[in-house]
Amino acid sequence: MELPSVFVRSARASDHPWIVEFNAQLASETEDTSLERERLSRGVAALLSDPAKGRYFIAEVDRTPVGQLLITPEWSDWRNGMLWWLGSVYVVPEQRRRGVFRGLFEHVLGAAQADPGVAGLRLYVEHHNDVARDVYSRCGLAPAGYDVLERLWDR
C-alpha cells in the first residue's frame, strides 16, 4: 500500500469548520464527550484570531484536511524558554497509520528546533490510549514523570 503525500501548513481562518469538526470527533473518541458546538466554535475562532493563544497546523492529503495539531506555548522559567504543548491531535480514521501524524509532528518539531526561544515539546495523552502512546513513543516522545491534574468549570 502506497502512503499518501502529506502536506502540513499553518491553519487559516477558513479551516475553522474543519477544526471544529475534528475537535468534536476527538472529544467523542477519546473521552466519550459531546462538546457543545457553539462554545467549541467560539474557542476555535478565538485561537485562530490570536496567535498568542496558540497555533493549529493542518495536514492535507490531496488538498483535503485530514488531520490537525495544536501548539500552545508555556513559559518555562526552569529552562528560560517556551515549551510548546501539543494538543488537539486528530487524524481522520481512514488516514490513520499512514504517516499523517508523523508529518504533523516532524513539521512542528522542525519549527520548534529552529526557534531559539523554544526549549522543548510536551503533550498529554489519556492513560489508556495505548495506540496513541505507541505512536508518540515512535516519534521520540517519552513519559515526563508527571501526571496532569486539573480543576475545570463551565463559563
mmCIF file of C-alpha atoms in Angstrom:
data_model
loop_
_atom_site.group_PDB
_atom_site.id
_atom_site.type_symbol
_atom_site.label_atom_id
_atom_site.label_comp_id
_atom_site.label_asym_id
_atom_site.label_seq_id
_atom_site.Cartn_x
_atom_site.Cartn_y
_atom_site.Cartn_z
ATOM 1 C CA MET A 1 0.000 0.000 0.000
ATOM 2 C CA GLU A 2 1.414 3.359 -1.020
ATOM 3 C CA LEU A 3 1.350 6.006 1.687
ATOM 4 C CA PRO A 4 -0.201 9.348 0.775
ATOM 5 C CA SER A 5 1.797 12.513 0.348
ATOM 6 C CA VAL A 6 1.101 14.625 3.435
ATOM 7 C CA PHE A 7 1.341 18.405 3.217
ATOM 8 C CA VAL A 8 1.441 20.334 6.524
ATOM 9 C CA ARG A 9 0.641 24.016 6.810
ATOM 10 C CA SER A 10 -0.410 26.595 9.380
ATOM 11 C CA ALA A 11 -4.157 26.806 9.839
ATOM 12 C CA ARG A 12 -6.108 29.638 8.272
ATOM 13 C CA ALA A 13 -9.400 31.215 9.319
ATOM 14 C CA SER A 14 -11.094 29.216 6.544
ATOM 15 C CA ASP A 15 -10.097 25.989 8.370
ATOM 16 C CA HIS A 16 -12.457 26.858 11.227
ATOM 17 C CA PRO A 17 -15.185 24.335 10.248
ATOM 18 C CA TRP A 18 -12.629 21.522 9.845
ATOM 19 C CA ILE A 19 -11.022 22.262 13.210
ATOM 20 C CA VAL A 20 -14.377 22.400 14.992
ATOM 21 C CA GLU A 21 -15.378 19.047 13.485
ATOM 22 C CA PHE A 22 -12.013 17.424 14.200
ATOM 23 C CA ASN A 23 -12.133 18.595 17.833
ATOM 24 C CA ALA A 24 -15.685 17.319 18.256
ATOM 25 C CA GLN A 25 -14.636 13.926 16.882
ATOM 26 C CA LEU A 26 -11.539 13.886 19.086
ATOM 27 C CA ALA A 27 -13.569 14.522 22.252
ATOM 28 C CA SER A 28 -16.070 11.849 21.273
ATOM 29 C CA GLU A 29 -13.424 9.221 20.510
ATOM 30 C CA THR A 30 -11.011 9.834 23.379
ATOM 31 C CA GLU A 31 -13.265 10.922 26.228
ATOM 32 C CA ASP A 32 -16.733 9.834 25.089
ATOM 33 C CA THR A 33 -17.662 13.504 25.433
ATOM 34 C CA SER A 34 -20.010 15.549 23.293
ATOM 35 C CA LEU A 35 -18.747 19.111 23.161
ATOM 36 C CA GLU A 36 -21.199 21.982 22.943
ATOM 37 C CA ARG A 37 -20.623 23.096 19.343
ATOM 38 C CA GLU A 38 -21.237 26.820 19.791
ATOM 39 C CA ARG A 39 -18.711 27.059 22.637
ATOM 40 C CA LEU A 40 -16.231 24.933 20.670
ATOM 41 C CA SER A 41 -16.732 27.138 17.610
ATOM 42 C CA ARG A 42 -16.085 30.302 19.628
ATOM 43 C CA GLY A 43 -12.990 28.736 21.210
ATOM 44 C CA VAL A 44 -11.505 27.762 17.857
ATOM 45 C CA ALA A 45 -12.283 31.213 16.421
ATOM 46 C CA ALA A 46 -10.635 32.905 19.419
ATOM 47 C CA LEU A 47 -7.450 30.911 18.937
ATOM 48 C CA LEU A 48 -7.353 31.418 15.176
ATOM 49 C CA SER A 49 -7.642 35.184 15.662
ATOM 50 C CA ASP A 50 -4.960 35.427 18.390
ATOM 51 C CA PRO A 51 -1.609 33.706 17.726
ATOM 52 C CA ALA A 52 -0.539 34.333 21.340
ATOM 53 C CA LYS A 53 -3.068 31.675 22.385
ATOM 54 C CA GLY A 54 -1.551 29.022 20.135
ATOM 55 C CA ARG A 55 -1.389 27.777 16.568
ATOM 56 C CA TYR A 56 -3.086 24.992 14.694
ATOM 57 C CA PHE A 57 -1.349 23.057 11.963
ATOM 58 C CA ILE A 58 -3.340 21.234 9.312
ATOM 59 C CA ALA A 59 -2.283 18.081 7.475
ATOM 60 C CA GLU A 60 -3.659 17.694 3.966
ATOM 61 C CA VAL A 61 -3.792 14.777 1.580
ATOM 62 C CA ASP A 62 -4.846 15.676 -1.955
ATOM 63 C CA ARG A 63 -5.623 19.218 -0.715
ATOM 64 C CA THR A 64 -8.172 17.926 1.792
ATOM 65 C CA PRO A 65 -7.645 18.451 5.533
ATOM 66 C CA VAL A 66 -7.170 15.047 7.188
ATOM 67 C CA GLY A 67 -5.539 15.972 10.486
ATOM 68 C CA GLN A 68 -4.605 18.685 12.902
ATOM 69 C CA LEU A 69 -2.259 19.504 15.746
ATOM 70 C CA LEU A 70 -2.385 22.477 18.092
ATOM 71 C CA ILE A 71 0.592 24.033 19.824
ATOM 72 C CA THR A 72 0.040 26.082 22.961
ATOM 73 C CA PRO A 73 3.044 27.963 24.340
ATOM 74 C CA GLU A 74 4.008 27.912 28.013
ATOM 75 C CA TRP A 75 6.928 29.806 29.515
ATOM 76 C CA SER A 76 9.389 27.677 31.482
ATOM 77 C CA ASP A 77 11.443 29.640 33.969
ATOM 78 C CA TRP A 78 13.463 26.478 34.640
ATOM 79 C CA ARG A 79 14.523 26.288 31.002
ATOM 80 C CA ASN A 80 14.414 30.006 30.188
ATOM 81 C CA GLY A 81 12.387 29.210 27.111
ATOM 82 C CA MET A 82 8.997 28.290 25.760
ATOM 83 C CA LEU A 83 7.587 24.804 25.891
ATOM 84 C CA TRP A 84 5.149 24.002 23.134
ATOM 85 C CA TRP A 85 2.325 21.816 24.403
ATOM 86 C CA LEU A 86 0.935 19.619 21.650
ATOM 87 C CA GLY A 87 -2.815 19.180 21.816
ATOM 88 C CA SER A 88 -5.980 18.653 19.842
ATOM 89 C CA VAL A 89 -4.164 15.969 17.851
ATOM 90 C CA TYR A 90 -6.587 14.388 15.411
ATOM 91 C CA VAL A 91 -6.323 12.351 12.230
ATOM 92 C CA VAL A 92 -9.419 11.185 10.355
ATOM 93 C CA PRO A 93 -9.852 7.426 10.815
ATOM 94 C CA GLU A 94 -9.280 6.452 7.167
ATOM 95 C CA GLN A 95 -5.880 8.217 7.179
ATOM 96 C CA ARG A 96 -4.526 6.774 10.436
ATOM 97 C CA ARG A 97 -1.315 4.757 10.360
ATOM 98 C CA ARG A 98 -0.453 6.386 7.031
ATOM 99 C CA GLY A 99 2.076 8.990 8.170
ATOM 100 C CA VAL A 100 -0.277 11.922 8.814
ATOM 101 C CA PHE A 101 0.607 12.388 12.474
ATOM 102 C CA ARG A 102 4.301 11.870 11.760
ATOM 103 C CA GLY A 103 4.085 14.615 9.121
ATOM 104 C CA LEU A 104 2.438 16.983 11.587
ATOM 105 C CA PHE A 105 4.878 16.111 14.359
ATOM 106 C CA GLU A 106 8.001 16.446 12.222
ATOM 107 C CA HIS A 107 6.800 19.804 10.890
ATOM 108 C CA VAL A 108 6.232 21.157 14.404
ATOM 109 C CA LEU A 109 9.444 19.602 15.748
ATOM 110 C CA GLY A 110 11.432 21.267 12.969
ATOM 111 C CA ALA A 111 9.827 24.639 13.671
ATOM 112 C CA ALA A 112 10.458 24.278 17.413
ATOM 113 C CA GLN A 113 14.092 23.273 16.976
ATOM 114 C CA ALA A 114 14.681 26.167 14.561
ATOM 115 C CA ASP A 115 13.304 28.687 17.076
ATOM 116 C CA PRO A 116 15.951 29.583 19.682
ATOM 117 C CA GLY A 117 13.204 30.617 22.121
ATOM 118 C CA VAL A 118 11.680 27.130 22.265
ATOM 119 C CA ALA A 119 13.107 24.713 24.833
ATOM 120 C CA GLY A 120 11.022 21.619 24.067
ATOM 121 C CA LEU A 121 7.742 19.922 23.314
ATOM 122 C CA ARG A 122 5.218 18.375 25.678
ATOM 123 C CA LEU A 123 1.901 16.665 25.313
ATOM 124 C CA TYR A 124 -0.586 14.802 27.396
ATOM 125 C CA VAL A 125 -2.244 11.553 26.430
ATOM 126 C CA GLU A 126 -5.022 9.534 28.023
ATOM 127 C CA HIS A 127 -3.646 6.778 30.277
ATOM 128 C CA HIS A 128 -5.488 4.047 28.384
ATOM 129 C CA ASN A 129 -4.868 5.298 24.849
ATOM 130 C CA ASP A 130 -2.253 2.671 24.016
ATOM 131 C CA VAL A 131 -2.393 3.305 20.267
ATOM 132 C CA ALA A 132 -1.538 6.991 20.708
ATOM 133 C CA ARG A 133 1.139 6.199 23.298
ATOM 134 C CA ASP A 134 2.800 3.841 20.818
ATOM 135 C CA VAL A 135 2.699 6.429 18.019
ATOM 136 C CA TYR A 136 4.129 9.144 20.264
ATOM 137 C CA SER A 137 6.861 6.814 21.506
ATOM 138 C CA ARG A 138 7.914 6.026 17.929
ATOM 139 C CA CYS A 139 8.243 9.785 17.361
ATOM 140 C CA GLY A 140 10.668 10.060 20.275
ATOM 141 C CA LEU A 141 8.306 11.375 22.946
ATOM 142 C CA ALA A 142 8.801 9.787 26.374
ATOM 143 C CA PRO A 143 6.905 9.937 29.687
ATOM 144 C CA ALA A 144 7.966 13.023 31.632
ATOM 145 C CA GLY A 145 7.258 11.576 35.053
ATOM 146 C CA TYR A 146 4.337 13.894 35.718
ATOM 147 C CA ASP A 147 0.598 13.408 35.904
ATOM 148 C CA VAL A 148 -1.580 16.285 34.754
ATOM 149 C CA LEU A 149 -4.084 17.389 37.371
ATOM 150 C CA GLU A 150 -6.942 19.745 36.661
ATOM 151 C CA ARG A 151 -9.965 21.507 38.002
ATOM 152 C CA LEU A 152 -12.386 22.676 35.316
ATOM 153 C CA TRP A 153 -15.565 24.720 35.358
ATOM 154 C CA ASP A 154 -18.081 25.914 32.793
ATOM 155 C CA ARG A 155 -18.165 29.525 31.686
#
